[in-house]
XYZ file of C-alpha atoms in Angstrom:
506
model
C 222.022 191.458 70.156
C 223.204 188.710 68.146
C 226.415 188.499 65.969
C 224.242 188.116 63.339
C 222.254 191.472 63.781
C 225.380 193.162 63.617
C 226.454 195.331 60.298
C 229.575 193.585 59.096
C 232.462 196.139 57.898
C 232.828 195.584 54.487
C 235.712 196.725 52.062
C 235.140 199.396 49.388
C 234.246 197.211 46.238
C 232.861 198.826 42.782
C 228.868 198.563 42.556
C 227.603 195.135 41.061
C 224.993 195.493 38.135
C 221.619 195.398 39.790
C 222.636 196.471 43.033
C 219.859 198.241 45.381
C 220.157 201.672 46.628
C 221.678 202.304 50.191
C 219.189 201.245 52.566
C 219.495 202.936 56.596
C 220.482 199.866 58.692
C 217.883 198.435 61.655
C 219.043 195.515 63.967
C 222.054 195.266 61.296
C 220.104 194.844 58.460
C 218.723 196.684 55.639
C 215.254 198.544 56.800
C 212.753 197.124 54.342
C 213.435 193.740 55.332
C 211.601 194.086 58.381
C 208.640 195.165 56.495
C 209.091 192.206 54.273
C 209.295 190.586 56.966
C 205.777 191.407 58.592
C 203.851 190.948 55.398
C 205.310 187.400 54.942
C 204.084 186.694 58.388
C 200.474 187.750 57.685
C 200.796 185.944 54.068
C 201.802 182.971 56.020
C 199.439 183.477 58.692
C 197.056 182.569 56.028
C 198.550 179.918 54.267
C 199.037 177.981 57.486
C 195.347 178.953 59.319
C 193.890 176.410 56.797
C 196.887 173.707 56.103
C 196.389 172.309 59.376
C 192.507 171.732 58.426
C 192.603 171.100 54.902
C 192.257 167.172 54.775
C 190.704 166.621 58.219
C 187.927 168.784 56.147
C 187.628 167.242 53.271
C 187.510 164.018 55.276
C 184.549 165.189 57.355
C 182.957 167.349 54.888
C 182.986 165.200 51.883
C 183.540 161.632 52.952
C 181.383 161.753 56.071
C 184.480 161.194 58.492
C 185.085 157.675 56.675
C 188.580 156.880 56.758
C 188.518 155.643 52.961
C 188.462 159.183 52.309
C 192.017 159.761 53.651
C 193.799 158.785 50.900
C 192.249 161.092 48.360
C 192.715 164.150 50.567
C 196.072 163.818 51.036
C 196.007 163.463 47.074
C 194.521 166.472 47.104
C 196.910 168.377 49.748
C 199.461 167.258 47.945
C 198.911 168.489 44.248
C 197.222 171.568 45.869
C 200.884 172.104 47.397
C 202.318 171.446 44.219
C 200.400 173.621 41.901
C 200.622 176.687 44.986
C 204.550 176.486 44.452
C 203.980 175.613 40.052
C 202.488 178.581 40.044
C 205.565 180.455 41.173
C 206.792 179.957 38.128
C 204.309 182.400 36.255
C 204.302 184.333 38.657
C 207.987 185.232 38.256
C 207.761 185.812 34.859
C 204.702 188.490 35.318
C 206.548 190.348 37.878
C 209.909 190.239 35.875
C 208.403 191.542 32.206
C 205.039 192.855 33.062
C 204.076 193.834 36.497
C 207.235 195.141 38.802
C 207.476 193.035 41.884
C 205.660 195.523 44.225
C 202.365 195.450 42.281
C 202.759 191.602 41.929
C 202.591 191.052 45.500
C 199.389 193.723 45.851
C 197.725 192.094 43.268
C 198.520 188.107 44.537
C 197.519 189.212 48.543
C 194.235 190.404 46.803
C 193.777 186.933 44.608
C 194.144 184.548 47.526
C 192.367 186.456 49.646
C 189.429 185.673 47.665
C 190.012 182.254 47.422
C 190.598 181.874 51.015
C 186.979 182.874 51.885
C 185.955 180.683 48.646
C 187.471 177.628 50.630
C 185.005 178.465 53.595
C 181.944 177.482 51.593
C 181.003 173.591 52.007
C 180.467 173.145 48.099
C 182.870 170.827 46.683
C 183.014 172.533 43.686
C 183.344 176.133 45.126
C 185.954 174.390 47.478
C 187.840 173.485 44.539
C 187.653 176.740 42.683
C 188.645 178.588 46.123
C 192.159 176.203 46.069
C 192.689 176.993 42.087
C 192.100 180.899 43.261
C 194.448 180.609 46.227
C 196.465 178.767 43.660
C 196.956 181.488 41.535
C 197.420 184.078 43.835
C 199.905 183.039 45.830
C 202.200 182.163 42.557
C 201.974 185.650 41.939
C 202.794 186.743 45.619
C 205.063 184.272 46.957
C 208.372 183.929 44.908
C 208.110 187.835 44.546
C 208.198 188.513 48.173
C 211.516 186.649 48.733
C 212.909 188.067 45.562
C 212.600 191.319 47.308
C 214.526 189.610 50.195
C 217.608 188.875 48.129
C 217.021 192.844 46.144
C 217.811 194.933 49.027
C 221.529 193.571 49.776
C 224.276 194.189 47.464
C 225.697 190.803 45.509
C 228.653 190.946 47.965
C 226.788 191.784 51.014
C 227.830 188.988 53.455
C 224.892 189.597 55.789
C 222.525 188.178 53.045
C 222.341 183.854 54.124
C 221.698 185.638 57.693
C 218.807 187.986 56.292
C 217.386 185.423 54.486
C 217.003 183.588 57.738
C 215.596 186.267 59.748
C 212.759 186.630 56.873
C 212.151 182.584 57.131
C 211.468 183.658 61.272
C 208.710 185.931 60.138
C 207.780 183.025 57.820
C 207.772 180.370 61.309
C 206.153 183.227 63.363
C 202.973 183.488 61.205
C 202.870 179.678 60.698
C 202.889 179.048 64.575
C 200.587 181.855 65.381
C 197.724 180.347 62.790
C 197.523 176.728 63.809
C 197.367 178.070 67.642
C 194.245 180.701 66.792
C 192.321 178.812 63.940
C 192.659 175.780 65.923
C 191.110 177.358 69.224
C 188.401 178.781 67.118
C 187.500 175.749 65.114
C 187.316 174.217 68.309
C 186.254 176.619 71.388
C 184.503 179.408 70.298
C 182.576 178.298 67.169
C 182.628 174.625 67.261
C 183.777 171.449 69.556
C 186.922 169.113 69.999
C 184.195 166.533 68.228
C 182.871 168.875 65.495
C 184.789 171.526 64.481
C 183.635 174.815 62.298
C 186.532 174.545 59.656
C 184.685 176.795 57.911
C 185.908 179.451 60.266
C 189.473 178.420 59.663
C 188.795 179.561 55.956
C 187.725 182.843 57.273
C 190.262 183.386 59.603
C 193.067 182.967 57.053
C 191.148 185.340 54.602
C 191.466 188.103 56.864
C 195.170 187.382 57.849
C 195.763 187.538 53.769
C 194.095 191.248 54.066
C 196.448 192.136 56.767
C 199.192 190.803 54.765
C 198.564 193.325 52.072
C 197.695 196.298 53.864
C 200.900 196.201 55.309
C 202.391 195.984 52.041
C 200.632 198.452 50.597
C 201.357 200.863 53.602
C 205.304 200.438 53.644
C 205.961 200.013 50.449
C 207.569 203.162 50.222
C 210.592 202.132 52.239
C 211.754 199.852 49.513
C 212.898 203.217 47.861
C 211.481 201.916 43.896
C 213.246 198.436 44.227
C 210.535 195.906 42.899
C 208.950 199.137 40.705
C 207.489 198.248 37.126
C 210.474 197.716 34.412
C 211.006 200.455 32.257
C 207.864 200.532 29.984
C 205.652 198.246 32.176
C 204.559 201.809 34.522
C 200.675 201.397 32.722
C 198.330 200.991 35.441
C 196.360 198.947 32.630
C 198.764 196.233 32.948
C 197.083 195.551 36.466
C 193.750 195.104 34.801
C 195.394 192.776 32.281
C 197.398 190.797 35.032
C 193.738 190.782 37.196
C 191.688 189.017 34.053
C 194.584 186.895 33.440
C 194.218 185.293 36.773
C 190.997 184.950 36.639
C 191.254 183.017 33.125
C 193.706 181.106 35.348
C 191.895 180.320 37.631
C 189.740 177.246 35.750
C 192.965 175.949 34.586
C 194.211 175.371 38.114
C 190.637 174.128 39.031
C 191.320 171.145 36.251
C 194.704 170.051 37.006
C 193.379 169.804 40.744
C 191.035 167.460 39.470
C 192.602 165.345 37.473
C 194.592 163.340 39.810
C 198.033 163.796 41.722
C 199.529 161.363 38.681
C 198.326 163.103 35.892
C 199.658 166.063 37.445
C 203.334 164.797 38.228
C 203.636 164.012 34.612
C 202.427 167.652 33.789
C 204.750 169.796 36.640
C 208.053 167.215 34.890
C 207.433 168.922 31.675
C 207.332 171.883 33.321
C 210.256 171.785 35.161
C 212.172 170.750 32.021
C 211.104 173.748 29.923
C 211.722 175.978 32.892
C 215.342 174.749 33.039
C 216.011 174.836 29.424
C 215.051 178.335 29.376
C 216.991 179.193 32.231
C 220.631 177.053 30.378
C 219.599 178.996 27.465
C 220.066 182.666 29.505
C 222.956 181.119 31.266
C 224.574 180.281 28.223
C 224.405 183.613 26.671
C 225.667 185.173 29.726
C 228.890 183.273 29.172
C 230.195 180.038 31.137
C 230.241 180.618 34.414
C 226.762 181.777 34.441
C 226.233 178.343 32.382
C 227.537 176.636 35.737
C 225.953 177.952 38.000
C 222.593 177.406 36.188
C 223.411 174.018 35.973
C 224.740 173.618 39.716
C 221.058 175.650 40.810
C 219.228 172.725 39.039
C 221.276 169.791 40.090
C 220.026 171.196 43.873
C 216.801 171.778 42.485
C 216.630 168.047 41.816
C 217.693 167.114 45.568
C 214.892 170.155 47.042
C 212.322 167.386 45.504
C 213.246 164.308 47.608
C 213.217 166.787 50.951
C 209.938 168.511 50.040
C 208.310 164.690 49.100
C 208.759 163.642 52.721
C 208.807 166.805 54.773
C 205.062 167.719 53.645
C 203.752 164.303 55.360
C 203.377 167.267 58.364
C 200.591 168.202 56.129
C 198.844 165.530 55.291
C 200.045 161.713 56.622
C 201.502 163.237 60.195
C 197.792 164.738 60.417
C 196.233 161.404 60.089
C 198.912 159.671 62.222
C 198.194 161.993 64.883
C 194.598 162.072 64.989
C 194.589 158.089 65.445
C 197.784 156.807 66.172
C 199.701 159.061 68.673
C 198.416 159.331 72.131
C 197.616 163.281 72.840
C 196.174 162.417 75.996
C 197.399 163.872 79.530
C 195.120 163.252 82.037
C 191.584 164.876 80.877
C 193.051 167.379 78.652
C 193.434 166.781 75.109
C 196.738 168.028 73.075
C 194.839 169.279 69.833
C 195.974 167.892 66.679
C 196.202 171.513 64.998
C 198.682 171.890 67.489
C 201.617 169.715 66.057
C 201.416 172.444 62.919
C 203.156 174.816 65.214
C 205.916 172.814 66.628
C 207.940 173.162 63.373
C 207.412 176.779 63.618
C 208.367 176.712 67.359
C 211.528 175.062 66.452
C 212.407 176.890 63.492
C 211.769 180.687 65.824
C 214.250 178.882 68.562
C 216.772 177.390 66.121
C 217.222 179.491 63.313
C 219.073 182.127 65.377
C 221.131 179.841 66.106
C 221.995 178.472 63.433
C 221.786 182.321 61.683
C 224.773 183.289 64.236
C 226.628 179.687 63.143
C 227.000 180.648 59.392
C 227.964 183.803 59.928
C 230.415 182.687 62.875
C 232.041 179.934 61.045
C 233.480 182.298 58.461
C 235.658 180.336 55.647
C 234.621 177.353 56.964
C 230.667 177.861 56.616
C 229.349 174.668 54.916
C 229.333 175.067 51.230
C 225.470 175.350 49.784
C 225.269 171.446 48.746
C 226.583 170.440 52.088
C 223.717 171.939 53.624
C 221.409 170.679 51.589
C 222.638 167.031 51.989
C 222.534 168.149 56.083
C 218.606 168.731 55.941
C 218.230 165.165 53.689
C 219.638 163.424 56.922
C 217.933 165.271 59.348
C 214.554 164.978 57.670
C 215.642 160.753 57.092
C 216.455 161.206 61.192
C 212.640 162.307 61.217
C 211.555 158.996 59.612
C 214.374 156.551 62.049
C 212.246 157.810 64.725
C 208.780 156.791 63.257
C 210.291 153.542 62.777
C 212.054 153.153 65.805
C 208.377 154.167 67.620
C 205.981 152.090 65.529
C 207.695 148.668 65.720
C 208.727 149.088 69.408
C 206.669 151.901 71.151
C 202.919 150.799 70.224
C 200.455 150.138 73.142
C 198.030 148.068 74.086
C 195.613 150.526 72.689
C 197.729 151.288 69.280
C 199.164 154.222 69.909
C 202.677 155.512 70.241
C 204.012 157.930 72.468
C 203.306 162.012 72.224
C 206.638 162.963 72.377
C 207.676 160.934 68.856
C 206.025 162.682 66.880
C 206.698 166.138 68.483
C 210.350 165.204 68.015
C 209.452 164.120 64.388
C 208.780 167.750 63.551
C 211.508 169.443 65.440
C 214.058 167.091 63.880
C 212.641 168.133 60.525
C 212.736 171.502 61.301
C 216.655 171.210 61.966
C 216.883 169.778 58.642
C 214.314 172.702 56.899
C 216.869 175.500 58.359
C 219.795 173.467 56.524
C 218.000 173.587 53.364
C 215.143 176.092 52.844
C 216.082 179.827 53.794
C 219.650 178.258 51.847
C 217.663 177.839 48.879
C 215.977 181.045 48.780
C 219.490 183.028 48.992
C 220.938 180.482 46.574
C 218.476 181.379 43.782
C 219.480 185.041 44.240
C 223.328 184.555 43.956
C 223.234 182.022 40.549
C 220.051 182.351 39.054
C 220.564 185.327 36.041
C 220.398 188.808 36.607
C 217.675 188.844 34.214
C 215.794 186.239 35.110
C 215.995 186.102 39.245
C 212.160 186.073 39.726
C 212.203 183.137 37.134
C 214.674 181.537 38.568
C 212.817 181.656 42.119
C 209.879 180.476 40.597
C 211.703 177.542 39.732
C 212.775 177.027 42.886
C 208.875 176.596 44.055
C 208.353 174.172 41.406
C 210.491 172.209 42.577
C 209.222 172.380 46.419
C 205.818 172.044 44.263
C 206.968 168.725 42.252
C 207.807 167.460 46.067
C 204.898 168.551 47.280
C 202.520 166.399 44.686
C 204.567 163.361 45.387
C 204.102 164.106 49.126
C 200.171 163.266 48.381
C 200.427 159.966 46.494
C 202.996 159.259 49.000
C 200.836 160.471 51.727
C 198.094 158.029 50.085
C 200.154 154.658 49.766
C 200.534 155.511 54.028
C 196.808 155.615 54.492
C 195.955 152.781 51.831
C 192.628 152.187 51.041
C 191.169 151.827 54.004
C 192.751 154.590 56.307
C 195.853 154.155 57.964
C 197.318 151.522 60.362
C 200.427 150.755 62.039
C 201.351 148.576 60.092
C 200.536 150.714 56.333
C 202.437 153.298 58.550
C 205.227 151.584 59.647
C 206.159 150.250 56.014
C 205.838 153.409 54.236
C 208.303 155.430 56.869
C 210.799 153.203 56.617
C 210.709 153.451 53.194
C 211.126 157.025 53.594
C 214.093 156.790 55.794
C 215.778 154.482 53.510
C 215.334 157.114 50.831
C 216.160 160.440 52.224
C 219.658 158.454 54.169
C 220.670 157.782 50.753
C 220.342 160.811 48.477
C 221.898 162.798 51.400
C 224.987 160.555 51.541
C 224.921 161.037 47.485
C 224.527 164.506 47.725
C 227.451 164.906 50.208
C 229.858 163.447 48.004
C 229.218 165.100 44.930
C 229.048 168.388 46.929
C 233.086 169.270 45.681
C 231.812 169.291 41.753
C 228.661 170.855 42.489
C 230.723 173.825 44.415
C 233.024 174.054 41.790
C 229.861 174.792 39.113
C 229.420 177.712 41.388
C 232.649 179.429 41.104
C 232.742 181.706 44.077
C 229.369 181.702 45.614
C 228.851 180.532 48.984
């Protein structure tokens, strides 16, 4: 057993407002997490199933397998991504004041669901309305589940960074698992290494998202009424309400998909500034140090951006750059390109124990919060040195660089995820307001969401208009590295003021 899994022994302190009932411990944490856990696996069994596939399909399925079409699928990837996390936002706001965070996540696992097997069918148009359904569905499941996370610990409960990063292993599990078993179907059972049945991807991930909420549904119970309606919000009928107002929703997210990744940047900016006005204006009338630590949650918000830009390139401009430009070849066996989805997983199950057992282990001299986050900027720049360092040096004869640069390329950026992500979820819990944590979380997607759109029209400048070469690669990398190398040295140095905003929470 790791230190980690180990109940600290806490002193006696008077209960915080908003503090959970006592929970039986399991593995030295809090029981329900480990349900949490399993339905975030399923939900991200899902979510993952079809990322690998998403813009090698609509390259095949909609441009004919030209590489001209590369560029506008990673467009799409990208403010798909982004309006997945935007949606978080709303999300947060109909479990806070409407909904109760339980039947939030019932009633998202249902939504995308649907979507999902929408995606399967080869209709551009029902494509598209299967993303905006997915879309919606997951803004109303995803910032609610790891709100949940952060509900059942106490404020002061020093276990919580650790549990946070157990729940981002159930997260890794589900997205190594899908790549792995929608990958072997698309290609072995129901299709070829030259023609695969994406379609059954789709499927696959549909029925993960049904597992997902079963297993919600069934253990529920253990979260002993934390995430139940707020007082006055018990009305079944506000399900039914909730239900038609995704589906109004749904259209909406259907036209900012289609009109363009720079339309939409402009859009999720105005967003984010509304969403942070509203949350100053809570902070402030919670007095000033709640003002802070508003302020020091966006300020990070603004650096979770940059990472999320350049990590998603796994997604979208990695998937290109390993389909033509890495050699997968060992003798007659091909390494699948689906495949390089799970390393990041793989790392993140091997490392994040680790690095779990670190935090806790380093006691008072733990990393503050912006020091981490400046850590995963230079780990994720790292990431980019070696794409440089492999396509001006390490090209052959036959234009392709080595295997194990890219596999390296996602482990490195895995290092750099554990420094910043399952961070960022406990951080929202600790200074959003008590009021307005779900909100608060939802901003925290829209800003992985922001990121995520610019990760598309980046993802496009790599592939050009013609597809993508060494050279269009090459450029645009080292571009990235540049970038990321810089904010993270910023972002270390202004970590001491940035603390300070926090007054008290590590």
């Amino acid at each position: 057993m790791t230190a980690e899994s180990k109940s600290p022994t806490l002193e006696p302190v008077p209960p915080m407002n908003g503090d959970p009932p006592a929970f039986g411990d399991l593995m030295g944490h809090p029981r329900p997490l480990w349900m949490l856990f399993m339905t975030e696996f399923w939900e991200r069994f899902a979510f993952y199933g079809m990322r690998w596939a998403l813009v090698l399909y609509i390259v095949a399925q909609f441009y004919g397998g030209e590489a001209s079409g590369q560029g506008d699928a990673s467009r799409t990837y990208g403010a798909y991504l982004a309006l997945v996390y935007a949606a978080a936002i709303f999300g947060g706001y109909v479990a806070d004041r409407l909904l109760g965070y339980q039947r939030s996540v019932l009633v998202g696992a249902a939504v995308m669901a649907a979507g999902l097997f929408l995606v399967a069918v080869p209709n551009h148009t029902v494509f598209e309305i299967g993303l905006a359904t997915v879309i919606i569905g997951n803004g109303l499941f995803k910032p609610i589940i790891s709100t949940l996370v952060g509900k059942v610990y106490t404020q002061r409960d020093e276990r919580r960074d650790s549990g946070f990063t157990i729940f981002y292993m159930g997260i890794n599990l589900g997205a190594m698992v899908a790549p792995l078993l929608t990958g072997w179907l698309a290609d072995k059972v129901f299709g070829t290494p030259e023609i695969p049945a994406y379609k059954v991807v789709f499927i696959a991930s549909g029925v993960g998202m049904l597992i997902s909420m079963a297993w919600f549904w069934i253990g529920r119970g253990a979260l002993n009424g934390v995430g139940a309606p707020p007082p006055g919000a018990e009305n079944p009928m506000r399900i039914v309400l909730v239900a038609l107002g995704a589906i109004v929703a749904i259209p909406v997210a259907y036209f900012l998909l289609a009109i363009g990744a720079q339309a939409l940047a402009w859009i999720l900016g105005v967003m984010f500034i509304a969403l942070a006005v509203l949350l100053l204006v809570e902070g402030i009338r919670e007095g000033k140090v709640q003002r802070d630590r508003v302020i020091a949650m966006l300020i990070i918000f603004l650096f979770n951006v940059l990472f999320w830009c350049f990590f998603e390139q796994a997604g979208s401009s990695f998937t290109f750059l390993a389909d033509e430009i890495v050699n997968r070849q060992f003798g007659s066996w091909t390494f699948p390109t689906a495949w390089f989805q799970s390393v990041n997983s793989v790392a993140i199950i091997v490392l994040a124990p680790v690095l779990a057992w670190l935090w806790v282990k380093m006691g008072r001299i733990n990393p503050s919060i912006p020091r981490k986050f400046g850590l995963g900027l230079l780990f994720n720049g790292s990431a980019f040195l070696l794409l440089m360092f492999a396509l001006s040096t390490l090209v052959s004869d036959a234009g392709k660089i080595p295997f194990w640069t890219l596999f390296m390329v996602y482990v490195l950026q895995s290092v750099g995820e554990l420094c910043l992500s399952p961070i960022g979820l406990s951080m929202v819990t600790k200074l959003a307001p008590v009021r307005l944590v779900g909100f608060g979380m939802g901003g925290w997607f829209l800003s992985t969401g922001i990121g995520n759109n610019l990760s598309g029209i980046f993802a496009g400048l790599v592939s050009g208009e013609g597809g993508m070469t060494v050279a269009s690669a090459e450029h645009a990398y080292t571009m990235g590295f540049w970038i990321l190398t810089a904010f993270g040295v910023v972002l270390f140095l202004i970590a001491p003021l940035v603390s300070k905003l926090m007054h008290g929470v590590k």
